[in-house]
mmCIF file of C-alpha atoms in Angstrom:
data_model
loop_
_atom_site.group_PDB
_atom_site.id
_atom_site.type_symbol
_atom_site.label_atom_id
_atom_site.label_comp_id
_atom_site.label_asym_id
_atom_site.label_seq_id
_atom_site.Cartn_x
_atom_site.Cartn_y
_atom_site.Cartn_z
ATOM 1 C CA UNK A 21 2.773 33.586 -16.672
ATOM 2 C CA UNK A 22 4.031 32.693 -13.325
ATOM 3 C CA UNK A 23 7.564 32.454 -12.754
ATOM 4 C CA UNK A 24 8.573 28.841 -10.900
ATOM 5 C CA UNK A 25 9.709 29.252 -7.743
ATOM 6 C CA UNK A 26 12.540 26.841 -5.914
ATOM 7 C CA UNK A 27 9.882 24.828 -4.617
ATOM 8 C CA UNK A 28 7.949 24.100 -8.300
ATOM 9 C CA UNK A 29 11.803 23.121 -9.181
ATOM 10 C CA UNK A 30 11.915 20.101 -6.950
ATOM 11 C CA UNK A 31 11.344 16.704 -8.407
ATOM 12 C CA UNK A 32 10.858 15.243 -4.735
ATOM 13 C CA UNK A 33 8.193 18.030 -4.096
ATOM 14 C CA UNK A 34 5.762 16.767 -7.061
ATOM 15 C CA UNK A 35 6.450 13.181 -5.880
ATOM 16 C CA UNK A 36 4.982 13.724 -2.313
ATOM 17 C CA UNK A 37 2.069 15.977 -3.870
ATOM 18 C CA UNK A 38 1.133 12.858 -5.654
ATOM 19 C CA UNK A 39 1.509 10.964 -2.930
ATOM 20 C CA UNK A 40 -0.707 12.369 -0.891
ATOM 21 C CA UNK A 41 -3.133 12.640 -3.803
ATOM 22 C CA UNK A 42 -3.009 9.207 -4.611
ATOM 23 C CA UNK A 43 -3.750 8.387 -0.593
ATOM 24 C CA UNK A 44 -6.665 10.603 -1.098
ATOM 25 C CA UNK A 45 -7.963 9.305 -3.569
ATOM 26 C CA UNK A 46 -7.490 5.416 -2.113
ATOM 27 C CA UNK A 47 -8.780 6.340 0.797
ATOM 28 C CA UNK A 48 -12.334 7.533 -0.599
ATOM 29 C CA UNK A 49 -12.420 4.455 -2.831
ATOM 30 C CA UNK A 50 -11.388 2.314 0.510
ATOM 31 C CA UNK A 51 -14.343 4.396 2.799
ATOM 32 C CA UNK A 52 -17.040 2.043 2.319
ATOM 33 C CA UNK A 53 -14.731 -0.846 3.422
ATOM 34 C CA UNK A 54 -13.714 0.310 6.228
ATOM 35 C CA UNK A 55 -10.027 0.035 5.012
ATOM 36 C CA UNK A 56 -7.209 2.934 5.048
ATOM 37 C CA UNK A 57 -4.696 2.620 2.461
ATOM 38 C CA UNK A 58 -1.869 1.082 4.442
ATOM 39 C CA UNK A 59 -4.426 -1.892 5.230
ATOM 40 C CA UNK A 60 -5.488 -2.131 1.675
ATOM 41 C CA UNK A 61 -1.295 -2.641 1.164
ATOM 42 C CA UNK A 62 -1.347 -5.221 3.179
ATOM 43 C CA UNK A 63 -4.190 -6.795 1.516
ATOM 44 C CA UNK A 64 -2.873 -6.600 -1.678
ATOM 45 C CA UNK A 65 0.641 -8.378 -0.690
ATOM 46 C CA UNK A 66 -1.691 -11.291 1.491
ATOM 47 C CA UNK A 67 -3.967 -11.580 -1.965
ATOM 48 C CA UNK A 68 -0.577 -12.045 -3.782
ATOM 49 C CA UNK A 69 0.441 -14.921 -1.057
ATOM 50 C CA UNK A 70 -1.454 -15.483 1.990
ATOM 51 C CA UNK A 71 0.048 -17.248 5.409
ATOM 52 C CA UNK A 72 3.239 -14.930 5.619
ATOM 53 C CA UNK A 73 5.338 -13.810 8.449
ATOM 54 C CA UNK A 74 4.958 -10.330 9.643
ATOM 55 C CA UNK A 75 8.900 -9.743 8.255
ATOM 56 C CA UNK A 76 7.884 -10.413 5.520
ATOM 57 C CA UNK A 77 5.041 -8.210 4.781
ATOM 58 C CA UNK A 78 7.064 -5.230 6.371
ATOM 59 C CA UNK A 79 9.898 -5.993 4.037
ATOM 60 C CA UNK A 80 7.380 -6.136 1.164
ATOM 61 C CA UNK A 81 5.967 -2.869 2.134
ATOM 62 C CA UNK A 82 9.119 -1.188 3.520
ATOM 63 C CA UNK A 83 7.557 -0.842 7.002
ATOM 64 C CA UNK A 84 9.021 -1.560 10.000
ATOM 65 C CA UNK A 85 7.540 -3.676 12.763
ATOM 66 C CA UNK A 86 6.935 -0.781 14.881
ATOM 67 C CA UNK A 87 4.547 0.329 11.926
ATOM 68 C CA UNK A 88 3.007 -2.614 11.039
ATOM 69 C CA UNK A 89 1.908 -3.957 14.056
ATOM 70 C CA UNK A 90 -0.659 -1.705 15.135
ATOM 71 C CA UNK A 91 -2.013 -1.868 11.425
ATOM 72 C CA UNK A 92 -2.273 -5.533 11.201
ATOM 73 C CA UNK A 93 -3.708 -5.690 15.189
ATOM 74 C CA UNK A 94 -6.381 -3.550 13.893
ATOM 75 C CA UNK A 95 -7.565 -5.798 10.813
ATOM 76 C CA UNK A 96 -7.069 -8.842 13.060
ATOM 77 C CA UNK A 97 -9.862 -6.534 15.122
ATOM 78 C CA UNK A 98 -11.627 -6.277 12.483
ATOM 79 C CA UNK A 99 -11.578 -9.499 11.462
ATOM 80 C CA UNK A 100 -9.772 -9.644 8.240
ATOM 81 C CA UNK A 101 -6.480 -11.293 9.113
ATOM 82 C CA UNK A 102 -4.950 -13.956 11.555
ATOM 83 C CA UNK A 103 -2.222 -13.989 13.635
ATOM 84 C CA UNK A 104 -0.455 -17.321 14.307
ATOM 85 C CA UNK A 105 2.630 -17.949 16.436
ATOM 86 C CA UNK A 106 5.330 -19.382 14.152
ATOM 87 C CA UNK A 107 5.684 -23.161 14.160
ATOM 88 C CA UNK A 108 9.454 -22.589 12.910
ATOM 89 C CA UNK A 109 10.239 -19.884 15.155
ATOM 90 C CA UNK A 110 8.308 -19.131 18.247
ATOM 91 C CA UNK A 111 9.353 -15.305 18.108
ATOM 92 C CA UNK A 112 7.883 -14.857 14.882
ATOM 93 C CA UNK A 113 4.184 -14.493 13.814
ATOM 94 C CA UNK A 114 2.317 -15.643 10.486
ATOM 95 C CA UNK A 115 -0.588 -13.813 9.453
ATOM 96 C CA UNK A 116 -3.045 -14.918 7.456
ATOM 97 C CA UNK A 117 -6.387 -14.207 5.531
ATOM 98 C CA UNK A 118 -10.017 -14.736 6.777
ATOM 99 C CA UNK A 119 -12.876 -15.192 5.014
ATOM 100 C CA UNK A 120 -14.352 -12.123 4.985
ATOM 101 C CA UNK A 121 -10.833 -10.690 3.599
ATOM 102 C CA UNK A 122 -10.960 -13.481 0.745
ATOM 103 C CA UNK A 123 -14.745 -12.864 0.105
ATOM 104 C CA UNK A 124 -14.399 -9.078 -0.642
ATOM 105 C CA UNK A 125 -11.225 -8.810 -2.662
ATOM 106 C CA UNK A 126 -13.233 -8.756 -5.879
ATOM 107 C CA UNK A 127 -15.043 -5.645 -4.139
ATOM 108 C CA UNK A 128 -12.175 -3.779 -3.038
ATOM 109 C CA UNK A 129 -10.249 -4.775 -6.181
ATOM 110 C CA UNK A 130 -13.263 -3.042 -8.537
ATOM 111 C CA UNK A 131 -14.176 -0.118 -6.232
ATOM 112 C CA UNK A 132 -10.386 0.917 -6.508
ATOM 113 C CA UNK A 133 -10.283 0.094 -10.411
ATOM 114 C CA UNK A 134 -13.549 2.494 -10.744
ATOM 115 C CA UNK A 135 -11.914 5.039 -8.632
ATOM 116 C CA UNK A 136 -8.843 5.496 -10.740
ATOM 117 C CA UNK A 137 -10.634 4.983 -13.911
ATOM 118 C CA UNK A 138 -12.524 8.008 -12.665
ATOM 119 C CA UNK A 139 -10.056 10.051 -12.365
ATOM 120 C CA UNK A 140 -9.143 9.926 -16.193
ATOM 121 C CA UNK A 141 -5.400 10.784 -16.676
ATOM 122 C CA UNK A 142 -5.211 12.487 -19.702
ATOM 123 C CA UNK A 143 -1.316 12.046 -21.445
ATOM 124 C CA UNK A 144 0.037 10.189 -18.516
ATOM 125 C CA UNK A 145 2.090 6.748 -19.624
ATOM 126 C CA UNK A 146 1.279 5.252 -16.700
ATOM 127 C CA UNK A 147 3.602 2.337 -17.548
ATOM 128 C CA UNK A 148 6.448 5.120 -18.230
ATOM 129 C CA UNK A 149 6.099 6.535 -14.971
ATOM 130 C CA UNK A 150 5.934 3.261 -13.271
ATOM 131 C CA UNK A 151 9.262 2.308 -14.684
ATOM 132 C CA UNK A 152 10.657 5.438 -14.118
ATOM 133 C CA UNK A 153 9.787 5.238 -10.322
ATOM 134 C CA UNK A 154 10.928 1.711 -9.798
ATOM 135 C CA UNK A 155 14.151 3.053 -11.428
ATOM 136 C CA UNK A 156 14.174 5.829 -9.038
ATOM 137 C CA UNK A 157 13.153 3.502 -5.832
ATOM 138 C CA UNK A 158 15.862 0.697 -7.113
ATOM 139 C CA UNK A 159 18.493 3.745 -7.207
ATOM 140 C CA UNK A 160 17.223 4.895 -3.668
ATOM 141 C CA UNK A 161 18.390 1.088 -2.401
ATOM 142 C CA UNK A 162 21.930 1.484 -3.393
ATOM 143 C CA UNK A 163 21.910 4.588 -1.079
ATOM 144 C CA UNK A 164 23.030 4.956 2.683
ATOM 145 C CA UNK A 165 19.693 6.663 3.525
#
């Protein structure tokens, strides 16, 4: 048997290795779509509630504007969101869903669903670990980071 090294030790190493896994395996569920993970984030919040301002959508995905902005300027390339001057506030921008977003949101929705079905994780609460990481996230917010 092995013997763990510093590295195995670290909580915050196994978090980023599933990370990145999870983005993996998003992104070849996402493939035929056309759609990196990031985008499929900000279809998921839009889904939730469409016509929001592009705050609000970073501060629902903890991304900066600097961030977003090129990923939402590409789906508005693509055609899969719209971008609408504020009538509030004429420095702020409210995007929106097409059509073609609404229309495949089943499809997205079941080709992600298959892929983590797929992957079949054997003895892991999911709803355990999702507690345990908004506890961990929540705790992370009370932080000076």
């Amino acid at each position: 048997m092995e013997k763990p090294t510093k590295l195995d030790q670290q909580l915050c190493f196994e978090v980023y290795k599933a990370s990145s896994n999870f983005s993996k395996m998003y992104a070849k569920a996402l493939e035929p779509f056309n759609l990196t993970f990031t985008q499929y984030l900000v279809l998921l919040v839009l889904w939730d509630e469409d016509k929001l301002l592009t705050k609000n959508i970073g501060e629902r995905l903890g991304l900066g504007t600097g961030t977003l902005n090129p990923i939402l300027n590409r789906m508005i390339e693509r055609g899969r969101l719209i971008k609408q001057q504020s009538e509030t506030d004429k420095r702020a921008f409210v995007i929106s869903l097409t059509e073609k977003a609404k229309s495949e949101q089943l499809a997205v929705e079941q080709a992600v669903f298959e892929k983590v079905t797929s992957c079949n994780f054997m003895g892991v609460n999911a709803i355990a670990l999702m507690k345990n990481l908004k506890e961990l996230n929540a705790a992370f917010k009370t932080m000076d980071l």
